[in-house]
Coordinates of C-alpha atoms in Angstrom, one line a residue:
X25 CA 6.4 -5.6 7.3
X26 CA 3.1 -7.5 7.8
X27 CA 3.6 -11.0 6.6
X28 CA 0.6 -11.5 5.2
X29 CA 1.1 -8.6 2.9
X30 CA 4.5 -9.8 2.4
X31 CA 6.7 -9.0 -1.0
X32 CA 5.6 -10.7 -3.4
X33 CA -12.7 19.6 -3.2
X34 CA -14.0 22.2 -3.8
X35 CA -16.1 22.8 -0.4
X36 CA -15.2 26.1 0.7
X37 CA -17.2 26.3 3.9
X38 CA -16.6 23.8 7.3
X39 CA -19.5 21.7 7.0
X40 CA -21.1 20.7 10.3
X41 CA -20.1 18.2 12.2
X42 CA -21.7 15.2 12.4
X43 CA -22.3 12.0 15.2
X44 CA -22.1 8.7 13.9
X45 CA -22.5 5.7 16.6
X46 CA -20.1 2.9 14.3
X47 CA -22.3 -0.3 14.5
X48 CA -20.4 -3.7 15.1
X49 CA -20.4 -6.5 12.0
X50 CA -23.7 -8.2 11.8
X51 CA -25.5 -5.4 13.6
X52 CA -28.5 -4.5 11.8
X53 CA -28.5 -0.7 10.3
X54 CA -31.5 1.9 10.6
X55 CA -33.6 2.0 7.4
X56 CA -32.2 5.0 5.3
X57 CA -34.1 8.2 6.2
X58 CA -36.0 10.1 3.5
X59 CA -33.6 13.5 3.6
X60 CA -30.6 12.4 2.1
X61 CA -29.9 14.2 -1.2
X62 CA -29.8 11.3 -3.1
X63 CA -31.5 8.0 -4.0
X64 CA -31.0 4.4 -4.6
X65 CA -33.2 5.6 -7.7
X66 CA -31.3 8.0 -8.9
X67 CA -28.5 5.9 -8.5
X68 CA -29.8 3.4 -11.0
X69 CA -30.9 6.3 -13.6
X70 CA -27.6 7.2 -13.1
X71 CA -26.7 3.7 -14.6
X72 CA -28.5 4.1 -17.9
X73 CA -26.8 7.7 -18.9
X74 CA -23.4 5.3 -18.3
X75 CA -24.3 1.9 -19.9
X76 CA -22.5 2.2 -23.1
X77 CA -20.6 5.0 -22.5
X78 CA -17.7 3.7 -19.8
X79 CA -16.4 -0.2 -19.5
X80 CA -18.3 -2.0 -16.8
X81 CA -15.0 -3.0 -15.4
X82 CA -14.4 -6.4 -13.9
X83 CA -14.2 -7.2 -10.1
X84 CA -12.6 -10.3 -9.8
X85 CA -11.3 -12.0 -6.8
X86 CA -8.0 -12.2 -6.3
X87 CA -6.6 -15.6 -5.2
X88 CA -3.0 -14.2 -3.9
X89 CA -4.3 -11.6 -1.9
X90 CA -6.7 -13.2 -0.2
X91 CA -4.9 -16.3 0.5
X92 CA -2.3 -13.4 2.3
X93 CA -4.9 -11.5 4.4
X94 CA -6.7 -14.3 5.1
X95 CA -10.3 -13.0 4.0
X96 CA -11.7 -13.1 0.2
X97 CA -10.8 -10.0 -1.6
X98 CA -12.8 -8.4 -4.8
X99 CA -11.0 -6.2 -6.9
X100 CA -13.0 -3.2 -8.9
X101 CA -10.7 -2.2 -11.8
X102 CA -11.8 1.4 -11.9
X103 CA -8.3 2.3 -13.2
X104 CA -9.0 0.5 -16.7
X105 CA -11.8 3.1 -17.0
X106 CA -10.7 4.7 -20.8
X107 CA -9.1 7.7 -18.2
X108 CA -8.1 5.3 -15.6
X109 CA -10.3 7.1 -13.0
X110 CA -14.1 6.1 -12.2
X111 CA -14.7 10.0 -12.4
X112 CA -16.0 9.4 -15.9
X113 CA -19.6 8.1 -14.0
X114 CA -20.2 11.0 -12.4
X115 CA -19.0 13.3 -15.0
X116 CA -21.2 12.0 -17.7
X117 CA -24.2 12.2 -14.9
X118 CA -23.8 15.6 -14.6
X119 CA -23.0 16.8 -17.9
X120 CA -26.3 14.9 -18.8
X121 CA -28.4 17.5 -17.0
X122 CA -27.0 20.9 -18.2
X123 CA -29.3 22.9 -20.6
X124 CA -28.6 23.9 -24.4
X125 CA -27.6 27.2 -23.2
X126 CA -25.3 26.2 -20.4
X127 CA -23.9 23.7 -23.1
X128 CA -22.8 26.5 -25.7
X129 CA -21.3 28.6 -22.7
X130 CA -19.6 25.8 -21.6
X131 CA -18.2 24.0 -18.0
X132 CA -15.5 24.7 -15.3
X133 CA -14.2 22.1 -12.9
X134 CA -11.6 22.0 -10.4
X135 CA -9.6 18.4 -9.7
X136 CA -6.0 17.3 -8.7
X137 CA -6.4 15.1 -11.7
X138 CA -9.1 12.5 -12.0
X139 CA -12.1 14.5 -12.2
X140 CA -10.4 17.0 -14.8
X141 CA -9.7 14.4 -16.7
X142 CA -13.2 12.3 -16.9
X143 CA -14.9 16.3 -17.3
X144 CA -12.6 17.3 -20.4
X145 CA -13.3 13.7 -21.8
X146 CA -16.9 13.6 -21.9
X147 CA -17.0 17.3 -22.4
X148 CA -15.1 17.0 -25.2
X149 CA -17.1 14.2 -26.6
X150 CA -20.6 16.5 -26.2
X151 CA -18.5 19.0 -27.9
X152 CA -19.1 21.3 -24.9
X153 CA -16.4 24.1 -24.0
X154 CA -14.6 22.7 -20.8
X155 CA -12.0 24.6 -18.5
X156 CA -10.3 23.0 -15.9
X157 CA -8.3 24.4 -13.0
X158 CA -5.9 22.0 -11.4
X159 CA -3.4 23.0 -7.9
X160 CA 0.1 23.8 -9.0
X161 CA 1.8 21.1 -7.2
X162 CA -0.4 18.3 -9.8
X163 CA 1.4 15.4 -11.1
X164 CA 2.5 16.1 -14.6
X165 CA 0.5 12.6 -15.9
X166 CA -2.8 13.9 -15.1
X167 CA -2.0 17.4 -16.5
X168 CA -1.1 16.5 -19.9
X169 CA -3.6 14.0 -20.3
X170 CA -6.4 16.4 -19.5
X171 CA -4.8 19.1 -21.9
X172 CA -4.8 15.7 -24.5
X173 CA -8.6 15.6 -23.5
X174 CA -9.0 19.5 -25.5
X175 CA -9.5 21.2 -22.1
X176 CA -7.7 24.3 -21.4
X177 CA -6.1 23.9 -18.0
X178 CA -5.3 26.6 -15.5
X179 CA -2.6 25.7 -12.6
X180 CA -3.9 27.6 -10.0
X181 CA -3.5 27.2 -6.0
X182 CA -1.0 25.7 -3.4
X183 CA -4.2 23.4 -2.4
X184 CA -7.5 22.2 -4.0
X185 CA -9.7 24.6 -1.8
X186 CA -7.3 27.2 -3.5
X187 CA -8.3 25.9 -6.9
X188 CA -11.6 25.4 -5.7
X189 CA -11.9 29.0 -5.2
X190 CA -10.7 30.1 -8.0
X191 CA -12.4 28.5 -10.2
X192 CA -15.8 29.4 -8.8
X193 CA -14.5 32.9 -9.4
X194 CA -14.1 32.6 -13.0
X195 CA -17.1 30.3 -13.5
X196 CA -18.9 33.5 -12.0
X197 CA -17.3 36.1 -14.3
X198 CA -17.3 33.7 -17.4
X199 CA -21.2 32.2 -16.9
X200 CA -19.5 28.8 -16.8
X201 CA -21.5 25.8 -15.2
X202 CA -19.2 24.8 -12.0
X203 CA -18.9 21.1 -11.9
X204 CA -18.3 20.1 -8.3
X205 CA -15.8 16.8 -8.0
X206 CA -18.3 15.4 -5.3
X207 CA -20.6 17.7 -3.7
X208 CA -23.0 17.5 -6.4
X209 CA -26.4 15.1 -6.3
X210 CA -25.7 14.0 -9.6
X211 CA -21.9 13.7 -9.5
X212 CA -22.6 11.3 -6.8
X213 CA -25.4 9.5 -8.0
X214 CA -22.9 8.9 -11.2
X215 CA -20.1 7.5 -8.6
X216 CA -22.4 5.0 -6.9
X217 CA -22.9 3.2 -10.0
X218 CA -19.8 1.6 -8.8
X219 CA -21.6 -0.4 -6.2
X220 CA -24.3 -1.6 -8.4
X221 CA -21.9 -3.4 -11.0
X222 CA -19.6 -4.4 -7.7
X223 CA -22.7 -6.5 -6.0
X224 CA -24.0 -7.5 -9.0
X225 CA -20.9 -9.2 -10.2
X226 CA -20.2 -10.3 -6.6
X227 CA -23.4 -10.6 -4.5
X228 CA -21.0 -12.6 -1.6
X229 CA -19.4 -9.3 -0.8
X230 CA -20.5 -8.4 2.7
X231 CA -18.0 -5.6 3.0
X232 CA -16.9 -2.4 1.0
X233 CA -13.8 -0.5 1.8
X234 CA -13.8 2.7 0.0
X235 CA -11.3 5.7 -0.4
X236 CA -12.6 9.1 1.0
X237 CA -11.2 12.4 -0.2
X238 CA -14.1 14.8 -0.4
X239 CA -16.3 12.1 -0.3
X240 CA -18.3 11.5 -3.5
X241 CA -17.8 8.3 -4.6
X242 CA -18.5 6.7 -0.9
X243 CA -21.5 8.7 -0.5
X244 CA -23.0 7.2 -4.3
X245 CA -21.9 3.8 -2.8
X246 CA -23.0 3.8 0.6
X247 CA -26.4 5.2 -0.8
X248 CA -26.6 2.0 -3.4
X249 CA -25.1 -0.8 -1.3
X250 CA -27.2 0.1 1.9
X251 CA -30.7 0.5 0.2
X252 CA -29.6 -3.0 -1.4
X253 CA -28.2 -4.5 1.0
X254 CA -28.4 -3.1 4.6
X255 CA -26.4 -5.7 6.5
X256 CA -23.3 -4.8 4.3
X257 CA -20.3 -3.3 6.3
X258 CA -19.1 0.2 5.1
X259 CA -15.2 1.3 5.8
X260 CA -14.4 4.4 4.6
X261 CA -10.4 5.0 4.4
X262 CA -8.3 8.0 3.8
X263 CA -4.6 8.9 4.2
X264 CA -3.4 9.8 7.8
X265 CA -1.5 13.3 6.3
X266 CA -5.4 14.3 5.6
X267 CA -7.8 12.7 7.5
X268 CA -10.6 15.4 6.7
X269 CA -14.0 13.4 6.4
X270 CA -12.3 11.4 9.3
X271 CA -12.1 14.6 12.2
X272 CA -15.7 15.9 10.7
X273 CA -17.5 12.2 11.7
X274 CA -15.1 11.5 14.6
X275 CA -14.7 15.1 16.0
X276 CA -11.1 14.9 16.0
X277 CA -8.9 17.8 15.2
X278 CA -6.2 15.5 13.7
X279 CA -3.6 18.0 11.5
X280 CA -3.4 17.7 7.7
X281 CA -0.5 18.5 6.0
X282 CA 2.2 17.3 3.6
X283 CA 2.7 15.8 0.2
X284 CA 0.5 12.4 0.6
X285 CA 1.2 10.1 -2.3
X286 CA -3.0 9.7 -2.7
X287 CA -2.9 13.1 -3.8
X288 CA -6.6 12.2 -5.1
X289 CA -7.6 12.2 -1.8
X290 CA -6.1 14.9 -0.2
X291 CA -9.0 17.3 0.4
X292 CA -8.9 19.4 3.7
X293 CA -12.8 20.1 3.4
X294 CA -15.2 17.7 2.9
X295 CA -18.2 18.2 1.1
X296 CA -21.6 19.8 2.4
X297 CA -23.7 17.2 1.2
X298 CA -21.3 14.4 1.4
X299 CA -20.9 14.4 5.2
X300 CA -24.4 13.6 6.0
X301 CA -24.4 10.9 4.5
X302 CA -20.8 9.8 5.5
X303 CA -22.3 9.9 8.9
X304 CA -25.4 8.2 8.7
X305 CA -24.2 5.1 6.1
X306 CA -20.6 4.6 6.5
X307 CA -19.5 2.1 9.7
X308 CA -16.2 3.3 10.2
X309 CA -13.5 5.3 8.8
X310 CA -9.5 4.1 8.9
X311 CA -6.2 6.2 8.3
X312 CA -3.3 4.5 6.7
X313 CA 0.2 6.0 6.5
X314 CA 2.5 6.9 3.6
X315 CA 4.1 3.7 4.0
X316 CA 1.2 1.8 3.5
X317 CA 0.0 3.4 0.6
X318 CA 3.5 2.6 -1.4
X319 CA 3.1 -0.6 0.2
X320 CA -0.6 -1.6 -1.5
X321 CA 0.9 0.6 -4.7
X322 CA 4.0 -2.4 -5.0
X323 CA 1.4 -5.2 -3.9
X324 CA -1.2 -4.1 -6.8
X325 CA 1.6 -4.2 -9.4
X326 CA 3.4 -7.5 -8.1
X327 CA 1.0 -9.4 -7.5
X328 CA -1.9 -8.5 -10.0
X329 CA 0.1 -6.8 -12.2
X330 CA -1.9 -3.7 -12.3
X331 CA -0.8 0.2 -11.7
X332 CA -2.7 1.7 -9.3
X333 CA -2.2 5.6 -8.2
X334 CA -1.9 6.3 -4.0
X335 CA -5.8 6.6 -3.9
X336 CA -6.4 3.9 -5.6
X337 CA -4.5 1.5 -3.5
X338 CA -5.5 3.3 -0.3
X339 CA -8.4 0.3 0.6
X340 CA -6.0 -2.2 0.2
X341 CA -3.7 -0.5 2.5
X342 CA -6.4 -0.3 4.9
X343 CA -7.0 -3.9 5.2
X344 CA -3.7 -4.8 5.0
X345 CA -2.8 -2.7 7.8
X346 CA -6.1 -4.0 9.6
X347 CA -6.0 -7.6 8.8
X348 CA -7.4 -9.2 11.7
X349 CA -10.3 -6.7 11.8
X350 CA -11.8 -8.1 8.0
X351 CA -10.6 -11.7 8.7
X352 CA -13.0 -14.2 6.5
X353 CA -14.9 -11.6 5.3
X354 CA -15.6 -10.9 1.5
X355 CA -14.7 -7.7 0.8
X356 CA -14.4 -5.7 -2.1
X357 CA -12.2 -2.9 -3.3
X358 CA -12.4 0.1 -5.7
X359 CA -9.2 0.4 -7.4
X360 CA -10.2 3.9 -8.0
X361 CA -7.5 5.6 -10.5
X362 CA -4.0 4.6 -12.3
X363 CA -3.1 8.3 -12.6
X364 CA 0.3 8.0 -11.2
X365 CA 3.5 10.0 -12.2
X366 CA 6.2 7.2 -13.7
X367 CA 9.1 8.7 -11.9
X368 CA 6.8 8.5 -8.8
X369 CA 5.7 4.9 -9.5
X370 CA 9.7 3.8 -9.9
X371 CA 10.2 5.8 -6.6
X372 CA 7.9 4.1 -4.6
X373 CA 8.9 0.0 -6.1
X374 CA 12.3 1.5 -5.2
X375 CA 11.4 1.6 -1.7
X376 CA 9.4 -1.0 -1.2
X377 CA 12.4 -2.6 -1.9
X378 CA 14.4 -1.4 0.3
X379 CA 11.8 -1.7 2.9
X380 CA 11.9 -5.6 2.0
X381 CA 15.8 -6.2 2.7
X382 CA 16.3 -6.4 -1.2
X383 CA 17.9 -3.2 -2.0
X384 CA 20.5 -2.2 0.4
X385 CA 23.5 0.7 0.8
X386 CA 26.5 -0.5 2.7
X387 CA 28.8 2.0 3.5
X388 CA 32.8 0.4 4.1
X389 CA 35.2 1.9 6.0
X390 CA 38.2 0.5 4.1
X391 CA 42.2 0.9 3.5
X392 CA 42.7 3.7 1.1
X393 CA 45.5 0.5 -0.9
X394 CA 45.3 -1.7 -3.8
X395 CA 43.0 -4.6 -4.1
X396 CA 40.5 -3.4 -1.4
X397 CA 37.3 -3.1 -3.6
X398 CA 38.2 -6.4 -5.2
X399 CA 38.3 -7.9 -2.1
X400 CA 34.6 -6.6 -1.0
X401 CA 33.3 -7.3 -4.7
X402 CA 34.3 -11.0 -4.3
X403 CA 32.9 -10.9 -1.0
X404 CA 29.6 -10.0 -2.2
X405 CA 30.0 -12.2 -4.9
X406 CA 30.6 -15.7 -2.5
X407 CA 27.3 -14.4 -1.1
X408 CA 25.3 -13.8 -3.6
X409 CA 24.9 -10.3 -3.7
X410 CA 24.2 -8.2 -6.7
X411 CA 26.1 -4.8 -7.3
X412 CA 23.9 -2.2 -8.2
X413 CA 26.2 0.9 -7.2
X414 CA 29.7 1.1 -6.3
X415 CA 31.2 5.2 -5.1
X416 CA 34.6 5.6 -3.7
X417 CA 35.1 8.4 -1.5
X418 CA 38.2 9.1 -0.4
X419 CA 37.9 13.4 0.3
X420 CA 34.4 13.9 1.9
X421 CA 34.9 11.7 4.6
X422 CA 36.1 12.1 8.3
X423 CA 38.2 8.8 7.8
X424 CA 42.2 9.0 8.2
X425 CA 43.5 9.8 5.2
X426 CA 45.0 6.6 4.6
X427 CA 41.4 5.5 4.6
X428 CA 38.7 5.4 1.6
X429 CA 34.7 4.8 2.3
X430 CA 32.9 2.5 0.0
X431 CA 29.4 3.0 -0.7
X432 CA 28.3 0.3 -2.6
X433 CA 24.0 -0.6 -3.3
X434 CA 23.4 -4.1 -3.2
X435 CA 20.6 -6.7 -4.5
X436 CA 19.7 -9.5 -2.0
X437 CA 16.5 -12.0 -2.0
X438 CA 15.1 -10.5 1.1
X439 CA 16.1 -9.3 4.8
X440 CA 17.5 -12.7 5.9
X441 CA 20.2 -12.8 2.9
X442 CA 20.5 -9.6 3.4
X443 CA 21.9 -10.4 7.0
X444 CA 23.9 -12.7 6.0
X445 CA 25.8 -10.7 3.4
X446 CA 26.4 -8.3 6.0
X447 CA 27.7 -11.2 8.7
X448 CA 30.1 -12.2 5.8
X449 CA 31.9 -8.9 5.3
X450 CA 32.1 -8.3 8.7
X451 CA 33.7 -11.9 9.7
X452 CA 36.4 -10.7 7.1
X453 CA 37.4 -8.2 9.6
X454 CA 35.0 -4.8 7.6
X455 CA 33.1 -2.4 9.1
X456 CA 29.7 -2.3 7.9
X457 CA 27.1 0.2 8.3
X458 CA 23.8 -0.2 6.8
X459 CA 21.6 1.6 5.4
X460 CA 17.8 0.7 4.4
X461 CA 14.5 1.9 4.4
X462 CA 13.3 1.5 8.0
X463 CA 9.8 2.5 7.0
X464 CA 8.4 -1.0 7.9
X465 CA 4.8 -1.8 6.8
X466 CA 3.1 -3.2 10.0

């Protein structure tokens, strides 16, 4: 584990691909060309539908984390949005612009969560009919707060394109307005509001590092931050198990598959009108693993002692995994959602700490004979261990039969007492195996 992060859509068609030459930091960009879908302007109308209607949330620095990574870091609390996702800009963007009649019919959108949500909430505030169609394998969180919102929501599809295409199907057959989680001009224009309340609170920030999943809200911002500020340094990041946007720029045909904690992000297709700009705004773009994610999850709760979903901790993972690349820069991150499943959340702490040498199994091989588990127990006690679980198995075992193995889960400060709890049995003549989480965070 890195020390200085120590413990503490709906795009149905391949778009094309696109060439990006990544500019070093400093390097001057290319002013922004006149055929991008969307403007710095509309942008900051964008702005005055939202003022009033969503928190302006704070970006603060944070003192701890950047004393660790050794650059300034600015924290965007999109997750204290009212439904913890910054969705709610770009929904209230686009519901701005439908007609009288397209209000009474009402509006279909397809999410993994966030974008569900921040439609049924504003929908339901316009009192316009709203139908939302979520992939089966959802986290229960972000389904019953979206059905809490008044939508009615349809599970539908192993994946979001399979969503995606169902719902465009029953928009069709319904006359429902489709609201597109990012390939939409308005839906991004709404999301890049982010930027504009980001360098006005922090106008040091020479560096943005934003999650990608179909790739709305780095499009709004990269639109914003480099009409503003040109010099500014643009990192896209998504997770390695679906680095979509990341193969279209690069022209890589890197697989995607799996169950990817930033299930916000994991979007196979990119959008149509996202990738253009992708490629002609955003530097670079940077994968982080599974690990990391849970990694910047723990680090977001421990040390600012806020919850964060996967997405949402996905740029801290990025520089934490990169540290020497943003070293004494400012940069600033979007917490983008705190949509995460409890069970899930208390999984991944779990881990963490077991990946940190705090939370260990120890399997004993011991004398099946009295006074044998008292003898380990004060062990563990002389060294300062914490029992957390003690299970004596005696009959699934390939031990002698005069044998007994003792799996017992132990509490240590960290990896070095950890060690040393271990040396301590084992000096007493006990053979130790041990197991941990050997997922290390690099």
């Amino acid at each position: 584990m890195s020390l200085l992060c120590g413990p503490a859509g709906g795009g149905m068609e391949k778009p094309p691909q696109v060439a990006v030459a990544h500019l070093g930091v400093g390097a001057r960009r290319p002013t922004l060309t006149n055929t991008l879908p969307v403007t710095l302007e509309d942008v900051e109308a964008a702005r005055k539908r939202v003022l009033g209607e969503i928190i302006e949330t704070d970006c603060d620095r944070s003192r701890t984390l950047s004393e660790m990574l050794g650059c300034t870091i600015w924290l965007k609390f999109e997750n204290l949005q009212f439904t913890a996702s910054f969705k709610e800009r770009g929904a209230i963007n686009r519901l701005s612009a439908l007609s009288d009649e397209e209000r009474r019919l009402g509006v279909i959108a397809m999410s993994a969560g966030n974008h569900a949500q921040g439609v049924a909430y504003r929908a339901s505030r316009l009192r316009i009919p709203a139908t939302i169609v979520m992939p089966v394998n959802t986290p229960t969180v972000k389904v019953v707060n979206t059905r809490r919102h008044g939508a009615e929501v349809i599970l539908q599809g192993e994946t979001v394109e399979e969503a995606a295409a169902f719902a465009r199907g029953y928009a069709r057959e319904r006359r429902l307005t489709f609201i597109h989680p990012y390939d939409d001009p308005m839906v991004i224009a709404g999301q890049g509001t982010v930027a504009l309340e980001m360098l006005g609170a922090a106008p040091e920030i020479d560096t943005l590092v934003v999650p990608i999943g179909g790739g709305g809200l780095i499009s709004g911002v990269a639109i914003a931050a480099k009409a503003l500020r040109p010099e500014l340094q643009l990192i896209g990041v998504q997770a390695a198990l679906y680095p979509s946007m990341y193969n279209t720029i690069k022209g890589e045909s890197l697989p995607m598959h799996g169950d990817t904690l930033a299930e916000g992000i994991a979007v196979k297709t990119p959008g149509k009108i996202t990738v253009p700009i992708v490629g002609e705004l955003v530097d670079d773009i940077l994968l982080v693993s599974e690990a990391e994610i849970e990694h910047a999850v723990s680090q977001l709760i421990n040390i600012e002692k806020t919850v964060v979903e996967g997405a949402g901790a996905a740029g801290l993972a990025a520089v934490c995994a990169h540290h020497q690349r943003f070293k004494g820069r400012s940069v600033g991150l979007v917490l983008t959602g705190g949509n995460i499943d409890t069970r899930l959340l208390a999984g991944v702490l779990t881990r963490e700490l077991a990946r940190e040498g705090r939370l260990t199994q120890l399997d004993i091989d011991l004398v099946d004979r009295p006074g044998q588990l008292a003898k380990v127990a004060n062990l563990l006690g002389e060294a300062g261990a914490n029992i957390v679980e003690v299970y004596h198995q005696r009959v699934f075992t390939d031990l002698p039969a005069k044998g007994a193995l003792l799996e017992v889960v132990i509490e240590t400060r960290d990896r070095a007492h950890l060690d040393e709890t271990v040396g301590k049995l084992r000096a007493a003549g006990l053979e130790v195996d041990v197991h941990g989480n050997s997922g290390r965070v690099h």
